[in-house]
Amino acid sequence: MNRSRRAFLSTAGLALGAGCVGELTADRSGKRTSSGGKRTETTDISLLLNWKPNGLHAPYYAAKGEGFYEDQGLALADVESGQGSDFAAKQAGLGNTNFAITSADQVLNVNSRELSPLSVGVVMQRSPVVLFTARENFGARFTAVEQLEGKTLGTGPGMVRLLSKLMLERKGVLRSVELVDTGYDTVQRLLSGRIDAAGGVFGDVVAARHQGYTIDSVPVASVIPSYGHVIATSKRFARDRSEMVRAFVRATARGATWAHRHPEAAIDHLVDAVPVLAESREQQLDKWKLMSSAFMLSDTVRTKGWGWSAPKPWRTTYEALHGADLLGGSVDPSSVWTNDYIDTDYEYIVSYAETVSES
């Protein structure tokens, strides 16, 4: 084991073996049964979030609160708060958690560093990265990236900065925009007028609006195909416990559908599980409504179903990371994701786009 490999693993912790689970089968409704037709005992599973619980995680709390995981024979005792998408991807790759919510870029990044998290479903079909302005300071409604010519744009680190730069480049204005590193203070610098525009995620837009500002945004995904949140597990776990992975994907798809239909109740489940969020309930609700209405549908979902991956967004993200020399080594972008665990005959997967579009 080389030195960089040891250092990488030391920051992620020691891998724990996955707990044994029984063999599960599914009837046509997706409910878990034994071969004799009786409901099986539920099997304990673990889920690690990419960050602290918030409105973007409504599908998992809805699925847990409404018993959808139990219907699939899974017992999700707790949803664990995360420490970033990089940490979540590492833990999935190590087998320290059965499932993790992470990001497409970190699945690629961690795979380039000798671990093997595998994306088994795309939750956020469009990247959460947006360019946005405060109309009170910008002086006009922001509708096109070309309006940033001659302006200052602040961003934090990582994929937000990479995708923001790529967006400016695709629109031919990168050379005429002054890029400013704003760390994790992007929103406040924008609202105070110290920068003209910002690159961030749509949650930043919601936070700024809740401070009383008129915020206009342009999603990076309108120009650059790239994914946001994905469900990851270890390749070994997916291979050895394939039916368990399918069951988790089915339950989460149902949770996403239910949370879209019942956003208030979905946030109630979130707040019940994380009472500290009661103070920011309306902000969490707005985050979920924006995510479910603008970032979870795609042409791929309309034709294939909830959670489906297409090759192009993975290649785009890989090329951005590789071009910025942010990967630890070589990785085939087609090797870090699969659609093998998405049951396209399951109601809440195959009809997701139609259901959401009708609501």
mmCIF file of C-alpha atoms in Angstrom:
data_model
loop_
_atom_site.group_PDB
_atom_site.id
_atom_site.type_symbol
_atom_site.label_atom_id
_atom_site.label_comp_id
_atom_site.label_asym_id
_atom_site.label_seq_id
_atom_site.Cartn_x
_atom_site.Cartn_y
_atom_site.Cartn_z
ATOM 1 C CA MET A 1 0.000 0.000 0.000
ATOM 2 C CA ASN A 2 1.508 3.323 -1.046
ATOM 3 C CA ARG A 3 1.736 6.362 1.177
ATOM 4 C CA SER A 4 -1.093 8.314 -0.484
ATOM 5 C CA ARG A 5 -3.374 5.287 -0.192
ATOM 6 C CA ARG A 6 -2.613 5.006 3.559
ATOM 7 C CA ALA A 7 -3.228 8.715 4.072
ATOM 8 C CA PHE A 8 -6.522 8.537 2.214
ATOM 9 C CA LEU A 9 -7.786 5.603 4.257
ATOM 10 C CA SER A 10 -6.650 7.137 7.539
ATOM 11 C CA THR A 11 -8.971 10.109 6.960
ATOM 12 C CA ALA A 12 -11.899 7.853 6.179
ATOM 13 C CA GLY A 13 -11.660 5.319 9.021
ATOM 14 C CA LEU A 14 -11.425 1.545 9.007
ATOM 15 C CA ALA A 15 -13.863 -0.436 6.934
ATOM 16 C CA LEU A 16 -16.468 -2.475 8.738
ATOM 17 C CA GLY A 17 -17.920 -5.636 7.294
ATOM 18 C CA ALA A 18 -21.513 -5.408 6.128
ATOM 19 C CA GLY A 19 -24.023 -7.164 8.351
ATOM 20 C CA CYS A 20 -25.561 -10.346 7.086
ATOM 21 C CA VAL A 21 -28.976 -10.028 5.542
ATOM 22 C CA GLY A 22 -31.483 -12.616 4.523
ATOM 23 C CA GLU A 23 -32.471 -13.294 0.952
ATOM 24 C CA LEU A 24 -35.484 -11.213 -0.060
ATOM 25 C CA THR A 25 -37.872 -11.463 -2.968
ATOM 26 C CA ALA A 26 -40.453 -9.017 -4.260
ATOM 27 C CA ASP A 27 -44.038 -9.398 -5.345
ATOM 28 C CA ARG A 28 -45.404 -7.206 -8.147
ATOM 29 C CA SER A 29 -46.206 -4.382 -5.727
ATOM 30 C CA GLY A 30 -42.594 -4.269 -4.567
ATOM 31 C CA LYS A 31 -43.414 -5.461 -1.036
ATOM 32 C CA ARG A 32 -41.004 -7.913 0.497
ATOM 33 C CA THR A 33 -42.147 -11.490 0.929
ATOM 34 C CA SER A 34 -40.587 -14.838 1.649
ATOM 35 C CA SER A 35 -40.801 -17.650 -0.865
ATOM 36 C CA GLY A 36 -43.912 -18.851 1.023
ATOM 37 C CA GLY A 37 -45.692 -15.537 0.452
ATOM 38 C CA LYS A 38 -45.470 -14.233 4.046
ATOM 39 C CA ARG A 39 -43.873 -10.913 4.997
ATOM 40 C CA THR A 40 -40.259 -11.397 6.080
ATOM 41 C CA GLU A 41 -38.648 -9.813 9.097
ATOM 42 C CA THR A 42 -37.127 -6.432 8.390
ATOM 43 C CA THR A 43 -33.371 -6.177 7.967
ATOM 44 C CA ASP A 44 -31.407 -3.342 9.539
ATOM 45 C CA ILE A 45 -29.758 -0.895 7.139
ATOM 46 C CA SER A 46 -27.741 2.291 7.568
ATOM 47 C CA LEU A 47 -27.905 5.548 5.620
ATOM 48 C CA LEU A 48 -25.317 8.340 5.772
ATOM 49 C CA LEU A 49 -26.234 11.759 4.401
ATOM 50 C CA ASN A 50 -23.877 14.027 2.534
ATOM 51 C CA TRP A 51 -24.421 16.840 5.037
ATOM 52 C CA LYS A 52 -26.551 17.888 7.990
ATOM 53 C CA PRO A 53 -30.231 16.994 7.529
ATOM 54 C CA ASN A 54 -32.196 19.631 5.630
ATOM 55 C CA GLY A 55 -35.005 20.021 3.132
ATOM 56 C CA LEU A 56 -32.998 18.375 0.352
ATOM 57 C CA HIS A 57 -33.225 15.104 2.277
ATOM 58 C CA ALA A 58 -37.026 15.014 2.413
ATOM 59 C CA PRO A 59 -37.389 11.770 0.370
ATOM 60 C CA TYR A 60 -35.494 9.639 2.925
ATOM 61 C CA TYR A 61 -37.325 11.027 5.942
ATOM 62 C CA ALA A 62 -40.655 10.682 4.142
ATOM 63 C CA ALA A 63 -39.896 7.093 3.160
ATOM 64 C CA LYS A 64 -38.855 6.276 6.711
ATOM 65 C CA GLY A 65 -41.770 8.093 8.357
ATOM 66 C CA GLU A 66 -44.376 6.585 6.036
ATOM 67 C CA GLY A 67 -43.009 3.050 6.426
ATOM 68 C CA PHE A 68 -41.883 2.613 2.821
ATOM 69 C CA TYR A 69 -38.543 1.077 3.824
ATOM 70 C CA GLU A 70 -40.353 -1.339 6.120
ATOM 71 C CA ASP A 71 -42.673 -2.272 3.245
ATOM 72 C CA GLN A 72 -39.536 -3.339 1.406
ATOM 73 C CA GLY A 73 -38.281 -5.398 4.346
ATOM 74 C CA LEU A 74 -35.744 -2.795 5.470
ATOM 75 C CA ALA A 75 -35.413 -1.250 8.929
ATOM 76 C CA LEU A 76 -33.772 2.171 8.753
ATOM 77 C CA ALA A 77 -33.140 2.868 12.422
ATOM 78 C CA ASP A 78 -31.589 6.281 11.917
ATOM 79 C CA VAL A 79 -30.469 8.652 9.190
ATOM 80 C CA GLU A 80 -26.932 9.712 10.029
ATOM 81 C CA SER A 81 -25.831 13.323 9.579
ATOM 82 C CA GLY A 82 -22.930 13.674 7.142
ATOM 83 C CA GLN A 83 -19.668 15.575 6.922
ATOM 84 C CA GLY A 84 -19.594 16.325 3.222
ATOM 85 C CA SER A 85 -20.078 14.411 -0.024
ATOM 86 C CA ASP A 86 -16.412 13.372 -0.061
ATOM 87 C CA PHE A 87 -16.708 11.769 3.382
ATOM 88 C CA ALA A 88 -19.977 10.055 2.444
ATOM 89 C CA ALA A 89 -18.476 8.603 -0.737
ATOM 90 C CA LYS A 90 -15.454 7.299 1.205
ATOM 91 C CA GLN A 91 -17.632 5.645 3.835
ATOM 92 C CA ALA A 92 -19.736 3.971 1.159
ATOM 93 C CA GLY A 93 -16.613 2.744 -0.609
ATOM 94 C CA LEU A 94 -15.175 1.376 2.625
ATOM 95 C CA GLY A 95 -18.395 -0.396 3.551
ATOM 96 C CA ASN A 96 -18.829 1.605 6.764
ATOM 97 C CA THR A 97 -22.411 2.385 5.750
ATOM 98 C CA ASN A 98 -24.804 0.394 3.602
ATOM 99 C CA PHE A 99 -25.937 3.473 1.689
ATOM 100 C CA ALA A 100 -24.734 7.054 1.393
ATOM 101 C CA ILE A 101 -26.065 10.194 -0.205
ATOM 102 C CA THR A 102 -23.166 11.821 -1.995
ATOM 103 C CA SER A 103 -22.444 13.614 -5.274
ATOM 104 C CA ALA A 104 -21.438 12.424 -8.716
ATOM 105 C CA ASP A 105 -18.123 14.306 -8.594
ATOM 106 C CA GLN A 106 -17.134 12.693 -5.294
ATOM 107 C CA VAL A 107 -18.047 9.205 -6.505
ATOM 108 C CA LEU A 108 -15.586 9.804 -9.347
ATOM 109 C CA ASN A 109 -13.003 11.393 -7.061
ATOM 110 C CA VAL A 110 -13.025 8.594 -4.472
ATOM 111 C CA ASN A 111 -12.908 5.917 -7.177
ATOM 112 C CA SER A 112 -9.764 7.595 -8.505
ATOM 113 C CA ARG A 113 -8.193 7.029 -5.062
ATOM 114 C CA GLU A 114 -8.488 3.239 -4.896
ATOM 115 C CA LEU A 115 -11.876 2.907 -3.217
ATOM 116 C CA SER A 116 -15.010 1.798 -5.042
ATOM 117 C CA PRO A 117 -18.248 3.573 -4.138
ATOM 118 C CA LEU A 118 -20.880 2.761 -6.749
ATOM 119 C CA SER A 119 -23.762 5.031 -7.710
ATOM 120 C CA VAL A 120 -26.937 2.931 -7.873
ATOM 121 C CA GLY A 121 -29.412 5.762 -8.394
ATOM 122 C CA VAL A 122 -29.445 9.454 -9.267
ATOM 123 C CA VAL A 123 -31.675 11.498 -6.956
ATOM 124 C CA MET A 124 -30.832 14.925 -8.356
ATOM 125 C CA GLN A 125 -30.871 14.670 -12.148
ATOM 126 C CA ARG A 126 -29.617 18.230 -12.597
ATOM 127 C CA SER A 127 -26.613 19.708 -10.853
ATOM 128 C CA PRO A 128 -27.586 21.956 -7.924
ATOM 129 C CA VAL A 129 -25.033 24.562 -9.022
ATOM 130 C CA VAL A 130 -26.494 27.914 -10.094
ATOM 131 C CA LEU A 131 -25.248 31.399 -10.910
ATOM 132 C CA PHE A 132 -27.315 33.984 -9.061
ATOM 133 C CA THR A 133 -27.650 37.674 -8.274
ATOM 134 C CA ALA A 134 -29.490 39.950 -5.846
ATOM 135 C CA ARG A 135 -31.635 42.229 -7.977
ATOM 136 C CA GLU A 136 -31.412 45.032 -5.416
ATOM 137 C CA ASN A 137 -27.648 45.238 -6.015
ATOM 138 C CA PHE A 138 -27.355 43.933 -9.577
ATOM 139 C CA GLY A 139 -29.751 46.565 -10.852
ATOM 140 C CA ALA A 140 -31.600 44.348 -13.304
ATOM 141 C CA ARG A 141 -33.247 40.973 -13.572
ATOM 142 C CA PHE A 142 -30.601 38.304 -14.206
ATOM 143 C CA THR A 143 -31.745 35.951 -16.968
ATOM 144 C CA ALA A 144 -28.643 35.254 -19.080
ATOM 145 C CA VAL A 145 -25.010 34.521 -18.268
ATOM 146 C CA GLU A 146 -23.914 37.095 -20.854
ATOM 147 C CA GLN A 147 -25.108 39.798 -18.436
ATOM 148 C CA LEU A 148 -22.083 39.029 -16.242
ATOM 149 C CA GLU A 149 -19.629 40.492 -18.745
ATOM 150 C CA GLY A 150 -17.429 42.968 -16.884
ATOM 151 C CA LYS A 151 -18.795 41.884 -13.487
ATOM 152 C CA THR A 152 -17.304 40.150 -10.447
ATOM 153 C CA LEU A 153 -18.485 36.638 -9.622
ATOM 154 C CA GLY A 154 -17.664 34.979 -6.305
ATOM 155 C CA THR A 155 -17.674 31.236 -5.648
ATOM 156 C CA GLY A 156 -16.526 28.761 -3.060
ATOM 157 C CA PRO A 157 -14.211 25.825 -3.852
ATOM 158 C CA GLY A 158 -14.732 22.480 -5.580
ATOM 159 C CA MET A 159 -17.308 21.603 -8.210
ATOM 160 C CA VAL A 160 -19.209 24.852 -7.671
ATOM 161 C CA ARG A 161 -16.222 26.824 -8.906
ATOM 162 C CA LEU A 162 -15.403 24.351 -11.688
ATOM 163 C CA LEU A 163 -18.933 24.294 -13.090
ATOM 164 C CA SER A 164 -19.321 28.063 -12.722
ATOM 165 C CA LYS A 165 -16.148 28.616 -14.754
ATOM 166 C CA LEU A 166 -17.230 26.044 -17.327
ATOM 167 C CA MET A 167 -20.599 27.799 -17.679
ATOM 168 C CA LEU A 168 -18.888 31.166 -18.238
ATOM 169 C CA GLU A 169 -16.546 29.582 -20.768
ATOM 170 C CA ARG A 170 -19.380 27.906 -22.698
ATOM 171 C CA LYS A 171 -21.150 31.275 -22.899
ATOM 172 C CA GLY A 172 -17.984 33.068 -24.070
ATOM 173 C CA VAL A 173 -17.639 35.506 -21.148
ATOM 174 C CA LEU A 174 -15.049 33.816 -18.913
ATOM 175 C CA ARG A 175 -12.242 36.208 -19.880
ATOM 176 C CA SER A 176 -14.355 39.267 -19.113
ATOM 177 C CA VAL A 177 -15.594 38.154 -15.665
ATOM 178 C CA GLU A 178 -13.488 38.682 -12.553
ATOM 179 C CA LEU A 179 -13.605 35.508 -10.443
ATOM 180 C CA VAL A 180 -13.355 35.973 -6.683
ATOM 181 C CA ASP A 181 -12.747 33.223 -4.127
ATOM 182 C CA THR A 182 -15.415 33.770 -1.464
ATOM 183 C CA GLY A 183 -14.883 30.571 0.510
ATOM 184 C CA TYR A 184 -18.017 29.744 2.451
ATOM 185 C CA ASP A 185 -19.195 33.363 2.739
ATOM 186 C CA THR A 186 -20.555 33.693 -0.792
ATOM 187 C CA VAL A 187 -24.153 34.575 0.050
ATOM 188 C CA GLN A 188 -23.327 37.352 2.510
ATOM 189 C CA ARG A 189 -20.765 38.891 0.174
ATOM 190 C CA LEU A 190 -23.377 38.954 -2.558
ATOM 191 C CA LEU A 191 -26.056 40.486 -0.373
ATOM 192 C CA SER A 192 -23.664 43.133 0.953
ATOM 193 C CA GLY A 193 -22.770 44.161 -2.615
ATOM 194 C CA ARG A 194 -19.113 43.135 -2.413
ATOM 195 C CA ILE A 195 -19.563 40.931 -5.493
ATOM 196 C CA ASP A 196 -21.954 41.368 -8.410
ATOM 197 C CA ALA A 197 -22.962 37.744 -8.781
ATOM 198 C CA ALA A 198 -22.299 34.377 -7.200
ATOM 199 C CA GLY A 199 -21.825 30.759 -8.055
ATOM 200 C CA GLY A 200 -23.401 28.434 -5.510
ATOM 201 C CA VAL A 201 -26.122 25.845 -5.090
ATOM 202 C CA PHE A 202 -29.858 26.435 -5.215
ATOM 203 C CA GLY A 203 -30.039 26.119 -1.430
ATOM 204 C CA ASP A 204 -28.032 29.348 -1.284
ATOM 205 C CA VAL A 205 -30.725 31.001 -3.392
ATOM 206 C CA VAL A 206 -33.396 29.917 -0.922
ATOM 207 C CA ALA A 207 -31.332 31.147 2.028
ATOM 208 C CA ALA A 208 -30.813 34.554 0.387
ATOM 209 C CA ARG A 209 -34.506 34.911 -0.432
ATOM 210 C CA HIS A 210 -35.342 34.232 3.201
ATOM 211 C CA GLN A 211 -33.227 37.251 4.089
ATOM 212 C CA GLY A 212 -35.638 39.423 2.127
ATOM 213 C CA TYR A 213 -33.774 39.806 -1.182
ATOM 214 C CA THR A 214 -35.035 39.300 -4.725
ATOM 215 C CA ILE A 215 -32.791 36.584 -6.120
ATOM 216 C CA ASP A 216 -32.530 35.610 -9.777
ATOM 217 C CA SER A 217 -30.669 32.480 -10.818
ATOM 218 C CA VAL A 218 -29.566 30.566 -13.895
ATOM 219 C CA PRO A 219 -28.922 26.822 -13.397
ATOM 220 C CA VAL A 220 -25.646 25.441 -14.708
ATOM 221 C CA ALA A 221 -27.548 22.345 -15.832
ATOM 222 C CA SER A 222 -29.316 24.435 -18.475
ATOM 223 C CA VAL A 223 -26.016 24.375 -20.380
ATOM 224 C CA ILE A 224 -23.864 21.649 -18.819
ATOM 225 C CA PRO A 225 -25.277 18.138 -18.263
ATOM 226 C CA SER A 226 -24.188 17.018 -14.797
ATOM 227 C CA TYR A 227 -25.727 15.244 -11.812
ATOM 228 C CA GLY A 228 -26.162 16.272 -8.188
ATOM 229 C CA HIS A 229 -27.064 13.905 -5.323
ATOM 230 C CA VAL A 230 -26.706 10.183 -5.951
ATOM 231 C CA ILE A 231 -27.220 7.050 -3.848
ATOM 232 C CA ALA A 232 -23.962 5.172 -3.360
ATOM 233 C CA THR A 233 -22.977 1.868 -1.845
ATOM 234 C CA SER A 234 -19.876 -0.293 -2.071
ATOM 235 C CA LYS A 235 -19.445 -2.439 -5.158
ATOM 236 C CA ARG A 236 -19.059 -5.482 -2.936
ATOM 237 C CA PHE A 237 -22.291 -4.783 -1.071
ATOM 238 C CA ALA A 238 -24.151 -4.224 -4.329
ATOM 239 C CA ARG A 239 -22.837 -7.516 -5.677
ATOM 240 C CA ASP A 240 -23.505 -9.578 -2.547
ATOM 241 C CA ARG A 241 -26.790 -7.945 -1.475
ATOM 242 C CA SER A 242 -28.327 -6.997 -4.787
ATOM 243 C CA GLU A 243 -31.947 -7.442 -3.704
ATOM 244 C CA MET A 244 -31.371 -5.253 -0.661
ATOM 245 C CA VAL A 245 -30.050 -2.502 -2.927
ATOM 246 C CA ARG A 246 -33.056 -2.795 -5.222
ATOM 247 C CA ALA A 247 -35.371 -2.619 -2.218
ATOM 248 C CA PHE A 248 -33.694 0.555 -0.953
ATOM 249 C CA VAL A 249 -33.951 2.201 -4.374
ATOM 250 C CA ARG A 250 -37.635 1.269 -4.662
ATOM 251 C CA ALA A 251 -38.487 2.658 -1.230
ATOM 252 C CA THR A 252 -36.580 5.875 -1.852
ATOM 253 C CA ALA A 253 -38.291 6.396 -5.206
ATOM 254 C CA ARG A 254 -41.634 5.997 -3.466
ATOM 255 C CA GLY A 255 -40.499 8.443 -0.777
ATOM 256 C CA ALA A 256 -39.545 10.989 -3.429
ATOM 257 C CA THR A 257 -42.924 10.666 -5.124
ATOM 258 C CA TRP A 258 -44.820 10.945 -1.845
ATOM 259 C CA ALA A 259 -42.750 13.934 -0.686
ATOM 260 C CA HIS A 260 -43.471 15.737 -3.958
ATOM 261 C CA ARG A 261 -47.207 15.145 -3.558
ATOM 262 C CA HIS A 262 -47.172 16.026 0.160
ATOM 263 C CA PRO A 263 -44.348 18.559 0.701
ATOM 264 C CA GLU A 264 -45.699 19.927 3.992
ATOM 265 C CA ALA A 265 -46.084 16.465 5.486
ATOM 266 C CA ALA A 266 -42.662 15.427 4.194
ATOM 267 C CA ILE A 267 -41.040 18.342 6.016
ATOM 268 C CA ASP A 268 -43.069 17.387 9.099
ATOM 269 C CA HIS A 269 -41.295 14.007 9.016
ATOM 270 C CA LEU A 270 -37.961 15.805 8.701
ATOM 271 C CA VAL A 271 -38.669 18.143 11.617
ATOM 272 C CA ASP A 272 -40.013 15.299 13.769
ATOM 273 C CA ALA A 273 -36.710 13.475 13.270
ATOM 274 C CA VAL A 274 -34.547 16.603 13.634
ATOM 275 C CA PRO A 275 -36.433 18.991 15.971
ATOM 276 C CA VAL A 276 -33.802 21.746 15.698
ATOM 277 C CA LEU A 277 -35.043 22.343 12.138
ATOM 278 C CA ALA A 278 -38.401 23.591 13.444
ATOM 279 C CA GLU A 279 -36.958 27.117 13.549
ATOM 280 C CA SER A 280 -36.125 27.017 9.837
ATOM 281 C CA ARG A 281 -39.072 24.892 8.736
ATOM 282 C CA GLU A 282 -40.262 27.245 5.992
ATOM 283 C CA GLN A 283 -36.776 27.499 4.545
ATOM 284 C CA GLN A 284 -36.468 23.697 4.502
ATOM 285 C CA LEU A 285 -39.848 23.463 2.805
ATOM 286 C CA ASP A 286 -38.788 25.948 0.129
ATOM 287 C CA LYS A 287 -35.566 24.008 -0.479
ATOM 288 C CA TRP A 288 -37.498 20.795 -1.018
ATOM 289 C CA LYS A 289 -40.119 22.398 -3.247
ATOM 290 C CA LEU A 290 -37.420 23.914 -5.471
ATOM 291 C CA MET A 291 -35.443 20.695 -5.611
ATOM 292 C CA SER A 292 -38.445 18.510 -6.438
ATOM 293 C CA SER A 293 -39.845 20.864 -9.050
ATOM 294 C CA ALA A 294 -36.659 21.870 -10.879
ATOM 295 C CA PHE A 295 -33.824 19.413 -10.209
ATOM 296 C CA MET A 296 -35.213 15.866 -10.128
ATOM 297 C CA LEU A 297 -36.676 15.549 -13.615
ATOM 298 C CA SER A 298 -34.798 14.989 -16.873
ATOM 299 C CA ASP A 299 -35.406 13.488 -20.285
ATOM 300 C CA THR A 300 -33.720 10.338 -18.977
ATOM 301 C CA VAL A 301 -36.216 10.073 -16.112
ATOM 302 C CA ARG A 302 -39.100 10.667 -18.507
ATOM 303 C CA THR A 303 -38.013 7.787 -20.741
ATOM 304 C CA LYS A 304 -36.364 5.397 -18.270
ATOM 305 C CA GLY A 305 -37.695 6.179 -14.797
ATOM 306 C CA TRP A 306 -36.621 7.591 -11.440
ATOM 307 C CA GLY A 307 -32.946 7.263 -10.545
ATOM 308 C CA TRP A 308 -31.656 6.373 -14.019
ATOM 309 C CA SER A 309 -28.121 7.350 -15.076
ATOM 310 C CA ALA A 310 -27.079 8.396 -18.570
ATOM 311 C CA PRO A 311 -23.395 8.345 -19.588
ATOM 312 C CA LYS A 312 -23.005 11.981 -20.696
ATOM 313 C CA PRO A 313 -23.365 13.748 -17.314
ATOM 314 C CA TRP A 314 -20.801 11.384 -15.791
ATOM 315 C CA ARG A 315 -18.356 12.043 -18.637
ATOM 316 C CA THR A 316 -18.859 15.804 -18.347
ATOM 317 C CA THR A 317 -18.129 15.766 -14.616
ATOM 318 C CA TYR A 318 -15.104 13.513 -15.111
ATOM 319 C CA GLU A 319 -13.681 15.784 -17.789
ATOM 320 C CA ALA A 320 -14.112 18.847 -15.552
ATOM 321 C CA LEU A 321 -12.338 17.146 -12.650
ATOM 322 C CA HIS A 322 -9.608 15.680 -14.833
ATOM 323 C CA GLY A 323 -9.004 18.993 -16.582
ATOM 324 C CA ALA A 324 -8.561 20.712 -13.213
ATOM 325 C CA ASP A 325 -6.181 17.964 -12.003
ATOM 326 C CA LEU A 326 -8.457 17.163 -9.060
ATOM 327 C CA LEU A 327 -8.495 13.371 -9.381
ATOM 328 C CA GLY A 328 -6.115 11.060 -7.557
ATOM 329 C CA GLY A 329 -5.537 8.840 -10.573
ATOM 330 C CA SER A 330 -7.200 7.433 -13.651
ATOM 331 C CA VAL A 331 -10.801 6.250 -13.529
ATOM 332 C CA ASP A 332 -13.251 5.141 -16.186
ATOM 333 C CA PRO A 333 -16.371 7.286 -15.625
ATOM 334 C CA SER A 334 -18.600 4.466 -16.887
ATOM 335 C CA SER A 335 -17.343 2.161 -14.114
ATOM 336 C CA VAL A 336 -18.642 4.172 -11.140
ATOM 337 C CA TRP A 337 -22.372 3.964 -11.837
ATOM 338 C CA THR A 338 -24.953 1.383 -12.793
ATOM 339 C CA ASN A 339 -28.667 1.097 -13.554
ATOM 340 C CA ASP A 340 -28.759 -2.592 -12.655
ATOM 341 C CA TYR A 341 -30.589 -2.022 -9.373
ATOM 342 C CA ILE A 342 -33.401 0.152 -10.721
ATOM 343 C CA ASP A 343 -36.603 -1.850 -11.217
ATOM 344 C CA THR A 344 -38.249 -0.130 -14.163
ATOM 345 C CA ASP A 345 -41.479 -2.098 -13.717
ATOM 346 C CA TYR A 346 -41.968 -0.691 -10.202
ATOM 347 C CA GLU A 347 -44.803 1.823 -10.087
ATOM 348 C CA TYR A 348 -42.979 4.659 -8.330
ATOM 349 C CA ILE A 349 -39.965 4.363 -10.613
ATOM 350 C CA VAL A 350 -41.578 3.979 -14.030
ATOM 351 C CA SER A 351 -44.315 6.571 -13.459
ATOM 352 C CA TYR A 352 -42.299 9.104 -11.460
ATOM 353 C CA ALA A 353 -42.019 11.743 -14.185
ATOM 354 C CA GLU A 354 -45.682 11.489 -15.120
ATOM 355 C CA THR A 355 -46.783 11.701 -11.487
ATOM 356 C CA VAL A 356 -44.609 14.723 -10.740
ATOM 357 C CA SER A 357 -45.617 16.516 -13.934
ATOM 358 C CA GLU A 358 -49.305 16.103 -13.100
ATOM 359 C CA SER A 359 -49.027 17.515 -9.570
#
